[in-house]
Coordinates of C-alpha atoms in Angstrom, one line a residue:
G1 CA -1.9 29.8 12.2
R2 CA -3.6 28.5 9.1
A3 CA -5.8 25.4 9.4
V4 CA -4.2 22.2 8.2
A5 CA -6.6 19.6 6.8
E6 CA -6.7 16.5 8.9
P7 CA -5.0 13.6 7.2
L8 CA -7.2 10.7 6.0
L9 CA -5.0 8.4 8.1
A10 CA -2.9 9.2 11.1
L11 CA -0.8 7.1 13.5
E12 CA 0.0 8.9 16.7
A13 CA 2.8 7.6 19.0
V14 CA 1.9 4.0 18.0
H15 CA 3.7 1.1 19.8
T16 CA 3.3 -2.4 18.6
H17 CA 4.6 -5.5 20.3
I18 CA 4.7 -8.9 18.7
G19 CA 5.3 -11.4 21.4
R20 CA 8.2 -10.1 23.3
Y21 CA 9.5 -7.9 20.4
H22 CA 8.8 -4.2 20.6
I23 CA 8.5 -3.5 16.8
L24 CA 6.9 0.0 16.5
Q25 CA 8.3 2.4 19.1
G26 CA 6.2 5.6 19.1
L27 CA 5.5 5.8 15.3
D28 CA 4.0 9.0 14.0
L29 CA 2.7 8.8 10.4
R30 CA 0.3 11.0 8.4
V31 CA -1.3 10.1 5.1
P32 CA -3.0 13.1 3.4
E33 CA -6.2 12.4 1.4
G34 CA -5.8 12.1 -2.4
Q35 CA -2.0 11.7 -2.3
V36 CA 0.4 8.8 -2.6
T37 CA 2.5 8.5 0.5
M38 CA 5.6 6.3 0.3
L39 CA 6.8 4.5 3.4
L40 CA 10.5 3.7 3.0
G41 CA 13.3 2.3 5.2
R42 CA 15.9 -0.5 5.4
N43 CA 14.8 -4.1 6.0
G44 CA 13.5 -4.9 9.4
V45 CA 12.6 -1.4 10.6
G46 CA 8.9 -2.2 10.9
K47 CA 7.3 -1.1 7.6
S48 CA 5.1 -4.2 7.2
T49 CA 4.2 -4.2 10.9
T50 CA 3.0 -0.6 10.4
L51 CA 0.6 -1.7 7.6
R52 CA -0.6 -4.7 9.7
T53 CA -1.2 -2.4 12.7
I54 CA -3.3 -0.1 10.5
M55 CA -5.4 -3.1 9.4
G56 CA -5.8 -4.4 12.9
F57 CA -3.9 -7.7 12.3
W58 CA -1.6 -6.5 15.0
R59 CA -3.0 -4.4 17.8
A60 CA -1.2 -1.2 18.8
S61 CA -0.2 -1.6 22.5
Q62 CA 0.0 2.2 22.9
G63 CA -1.0 5.2 20.8
R64 CA -3.8 5.7 18.3
V65 CA -4.7 5.0 14.7
R66 CA -7.2 7.4 13.2
F67 CA -9.0 7.1 9.9
A68 CA -11.3 9.7 8.4
G69 CA -11.5 11.3 11.9
E70 CA -12.5 8.0 13.6
D71 CA -10.4 6.1 16.2
I72 CA -9.9 2.6 14.7
T73 CA -7.2 1.5 17.1
Q74 CA -9.3 -1.3 18.6
R75 CA -11.5 -2.1 15.7
P76 CA -11.5 -5.6 14.3
T77 CA -9.9 -6.0 10.8
P78 CA -13.3 -6.6 8.9
G79 CA -14.6 -3.4 10.5
I80 CA -11.5 -1.5 9.4
A81 CA -11.9 -2.8 5.8
R82 CA -15.6 -1.8 5.7
L83 CA -14.6 1.8 6.3
G84 CA -13.0 1.8 2.9
I85 CA -9.4 0.6 3.4
A86 CA -8.0 -2.2 1.2
Y87 CA -4.8 -4.0 1.9
V88 CA -2.5 -5.7 -0.6
P89 CA 0.0 -7.8 1.5
E90 CA 3.4 -8.7 0.2
E91 CA 2.3 -12.2 -0.5
M92 CA -0.5 -10.7 -2.5
G93 CA -3.3 -12.9 -0.9
I94 CA -4.7 -14.2 -4.2
F95 CA -6.2 -17.6 -4.7
G96 CA -3.9 -19.5 -7.0
N97 CA -6.4 -22.4 -7.6
L98 CA -9.2 -20.1 -8.7
S99 CA -9.6 -18.3 -11.9
V100 CA -8.8 -14.5 -12.3
R101 CA -12.6 -14.0 -12.6
E102 CA -13.3 -16.0 -9.4
N103 CA -10.7 -14.0 -7.5
M104 CA -12.4 -10.8 -8.6
V105 CA -15.9 -12.0 -7.8
L106 CA -14.8 -13.0 -4.3
A107 CA -13.4 -9.5 -3.7
A108 CA -16.6 -7.8 -4.9
R109 CA -19.0 -7.2 -2.0
A110 CA -22.1 -7.5 -4.2
G111 CA -20.9 -10.9 -5.5
A112 CA -20.3 -9.5 -9.0
P113 CA -17.9 -6.7 -10.0
D114 CA -19.5 -3.6 -11.4
E115 CA -19.2 -3.7 -15.2
A116 CA -18.0 -0.1 -15.7
R117 CA -15.5 -0.5 -12.9
L118 CA -14.2 -3.7 -14.4
G119 CA -13.8 -2.0 -17.7
W120 CA -11.7 0.7 -16.0
I121 CA -9.6 -2.0 -14.3
F122 CA -9.1 -3.8 -17.6
G123 CA -7.9 -0.5 -19.1
M124 CA -5.1 -0.5 -16.4
F125 CA -4.4 -4.2 -16.5
P126 CA -5.3 -5.7 -20.0
D127 CA -3.6 -9.0 -19.0
L128 CA -6.4 -9.6 -16.5
E129 CA -9.0 -9.5 -19.2
R130 CA -6.8 -11.7 -21.4
F131 CA -6.5 -14.3 -18.6
W132 CA -9.9 -13.8 -17.2
L133 CA -10.8 -17.6 -17.1
K134 CA -7.3 -18.8 -16.4
N135 CA -6.1 -20.1 -13.0
A136 CA -4.5 -17.2 -11.1
G137 CA -1.7 -19.6 -10.1
T138 CA -0.5 -19.8 -13.7
L139 CA 0.0 -16.0 -13.9
S140 CA 3.5 -14.4 -13.9
G141 CA 4.6 -12.5 -10.8
G142 CA 3.8 -9.2 -12.4
Q143 CA 0.3 -10.4 -13.4
K144 CA -0.4 -11.7 -9.9
Q145 CA 0.6 -8.3 -8.5
M146 CA -1.8 -6.7 -10.9
L147 CA -4.6 -9.1 -9.8
A148 CA -3.9 -8.4 -6.2
I149 CA -4.3 -4.6 -6.8
A150 CA -7.3 -5.2 -9.0
R151 CA -8.9 -7.1 -6.2
A152 CA -8.2 -4.2 -3.8
I153 CA -9.9 -1.7 -6.1
V154 CA -12.9 -3.8 -7.4
E155 CA -14.9 -1.7 -5.0
P156 CA -14.2 2.0 -4.6
R157 CA -11.9 2.5 -1.6
R158 CA -10.8 5.6 0.2
L159 CA -7.3 4.2 1.0
I160 CA -5.2 1.4 -0.4
V161 CA -2.3 0.1 1.6
V162 CA 0.2 -1.8 -0.5
D163 CA 3.2 -3.8 0.8
E164 CA 6.2 -3.9 -1.6
P165 CA 4.3 -4.2 -4.9
S166 CA 7.5 -4.2 -7.0
K167 CA 9.3 -7.0 -5.2
G168 CA 10.9 -9.3 -7.7
L169 CA 9.4 -7.7 -10.7
A170 CA 11.2 -6.7 -14.0
P171 CA 11.7 -2.9 -14.5
A172 CA 9.1 -2.8 -17.4
I173 CA 6.5 -4.3 -15.1
V174 CA 7.4 -1.9 -12.3
D175 CA 6.8 1.0 -14.8
H176 CA 3.4 -0.5 -15.6
L177 CA 2.5 -0.7 -11.9
A178 CA 3.6 3.0 -11.5
E179 CA 1.1 3.9 -14.3
A180 CA -1.7 2.1 -12.5
F181 CA -0.9 3.8 -9.2
L182 CA -1.0 7.2 -10.9
E183 CA -4.3 6.3 -12.5
L184 CA -5.7 5.4 -9.1
K185 CA -4.4 8.8 -7.8
R186 CA -6.2 10.5 -10.7
A187 CA -9.4 8.8 -9.5
R188 CA -8.7 10.5 -6.1
T189 CA -7.8 7.3 -4.3
T190 CA -5.3 7.8 -1.4
L191 CA -2.4 5.3 -1.4
L192 CA 0.1 4.3 1.3
I193 CA 2.9 2.2 -0.3
V194 CA 5.8 0.4 1.3
E195 CA 8.5 0.1 -1.2
Q196 CA 12.2 -0.7 -1.7
N197 CA 12.3 0.3 -5.3
L198 CA 13.2 4.0 -5.4
R199 CA 12.4 4.4 -9.0
L200 CA 8.8 3.4 -8.4
A201 CA 8.7 5.6 -5.2
R202 CA 10.0 8.6 -7.2
A203 CA 7.5 8.0 -10.1
V204 CA 4.4 7.9 -7.9
G205 CA 5.1 9.4 -4.5
D206 CA 3.9 12.8 -3.3
G207 CA 5.1 12.5 0.3
V208 CA 7.6 10.2 1.9
A209 CA 8.1 8.9 5.4
V210 CA 11.3 7.1 6.2
M211 CA 11.4 4.6 9.1
A212 CA 14.3 3.5 11.2
D213 CA 14.0 1.3 14.4
G214 CA 10.3 1.3 14.7
R215 CA 9.7 5.0 14.2
V216 CA 9.5 7.6 11.4
V217 CA 12.8 9.6 11.2
H218 CA 12.2 11.7 8.1
V219 CA 9.1 13.2 6.6
G220 CA 9.0 15.3 3.5
A221 CA 8.3 15.6 -0.3
M222 CA 9.2 12.5 -2.3
G223 CA 10.9 14.7 -4.9
Q224 CA 13.1 16.3 -2.4
L225 CA 14.4 12.9 -1.1
A226 CA 14.8 11.8 -4.7
D227 CA 17.1 14.7 -5.5
D228 CA 19.2 14.5 -2.4
E229 CA 21.7 11.6 -2.6
A230 CA 23.4 12.4 0.7
L231 CA 20.0 12.2 2.4
Q232 CA 19.2 8.9 0.7
T233 CA 22.4 7.4 1.8
R234 CA 22.0 8.6 5.3
L235 CA 18.4 7.4 5.6
L236 CA 18.4 4.3 3.4
G237 CA 22.0 3.3 3.1
L238 CA 21.9 3.6 -0.7
S239 CA 21.4 6.2 -3.4
M240 CA 18.5 6.2 -5.8
E241 CA 20.9 6.1 -8.8
A242 CA 22.4 2.9 -7.5
N243 CA 18.9 1.4 -7.2
Q244 CA 17.5 2.0 -10.7

C-alpha cells in the first residue's frame, strides 16, 4: 500500500484516570502536520482531558502519546512544551494584573518578543497593539482570548493545542478568531482545537475527530460532517444550522 505520512501528533489507545474516574478509555487520535484538526463532542466526554494528557498535566495510565516521532507519554510538561507544543487552556492562563506587553514578554523565551513576529501578531490582533500597556485584566473576553493565542505563538511552534477558544464570545469575534487560525495555518502551524461552536469548526477545520465516552467515535473531513445534519445529530446531539 502507499506510505501514509506519520502524523505530527498521535495518541494510541490512551487511557487516563483522574482519581478513581476512568476518563479516556482507549482514545486514538491523529493530528496531521500543517492541518487544523477539530476535536468535537458533547460536554463531559473527555475533550479537555485529552488536551491535558497531551501536555502531560495528566499522565496516560495506558497507551502512548507520540509527537514528531518521539514518545512523549512520560515526559514532564516543560519538556513537552520545549518540543514546540503550545497550549491555550479554556481559562486562557493570562496574567490579569500584568500589562499585555508583560504577558507577551513572559511568554517569549528570549525575554523579549521578536519584533518581526510581534508585527505579524499585531496584524492578526490589532487590539493587542492598541492595549499594549493596559492591564490584561481590563480586556474584553475576546481580547483576552486573542492575548492567550498571541502568547502561544510569540515563539514559532509546531503544534498549538487550544481548548474552546470561542466560549462566550460574540459571533463577530469568533469570525475574527477563525481568521487568525487560518493565518496560523498559512504559516504552516499545526492546530488541534477543542470547540463547541460548529461555525468556527467549519470555517477552520480540515479534519475532525468526534469523541463520546472517552474515545474517538468518528474521524473524517470537517466539511463532510458539516454537510451531514443526520451525522451531526447522531454524534453531537445537534445540527450545525441550529448552532450558528
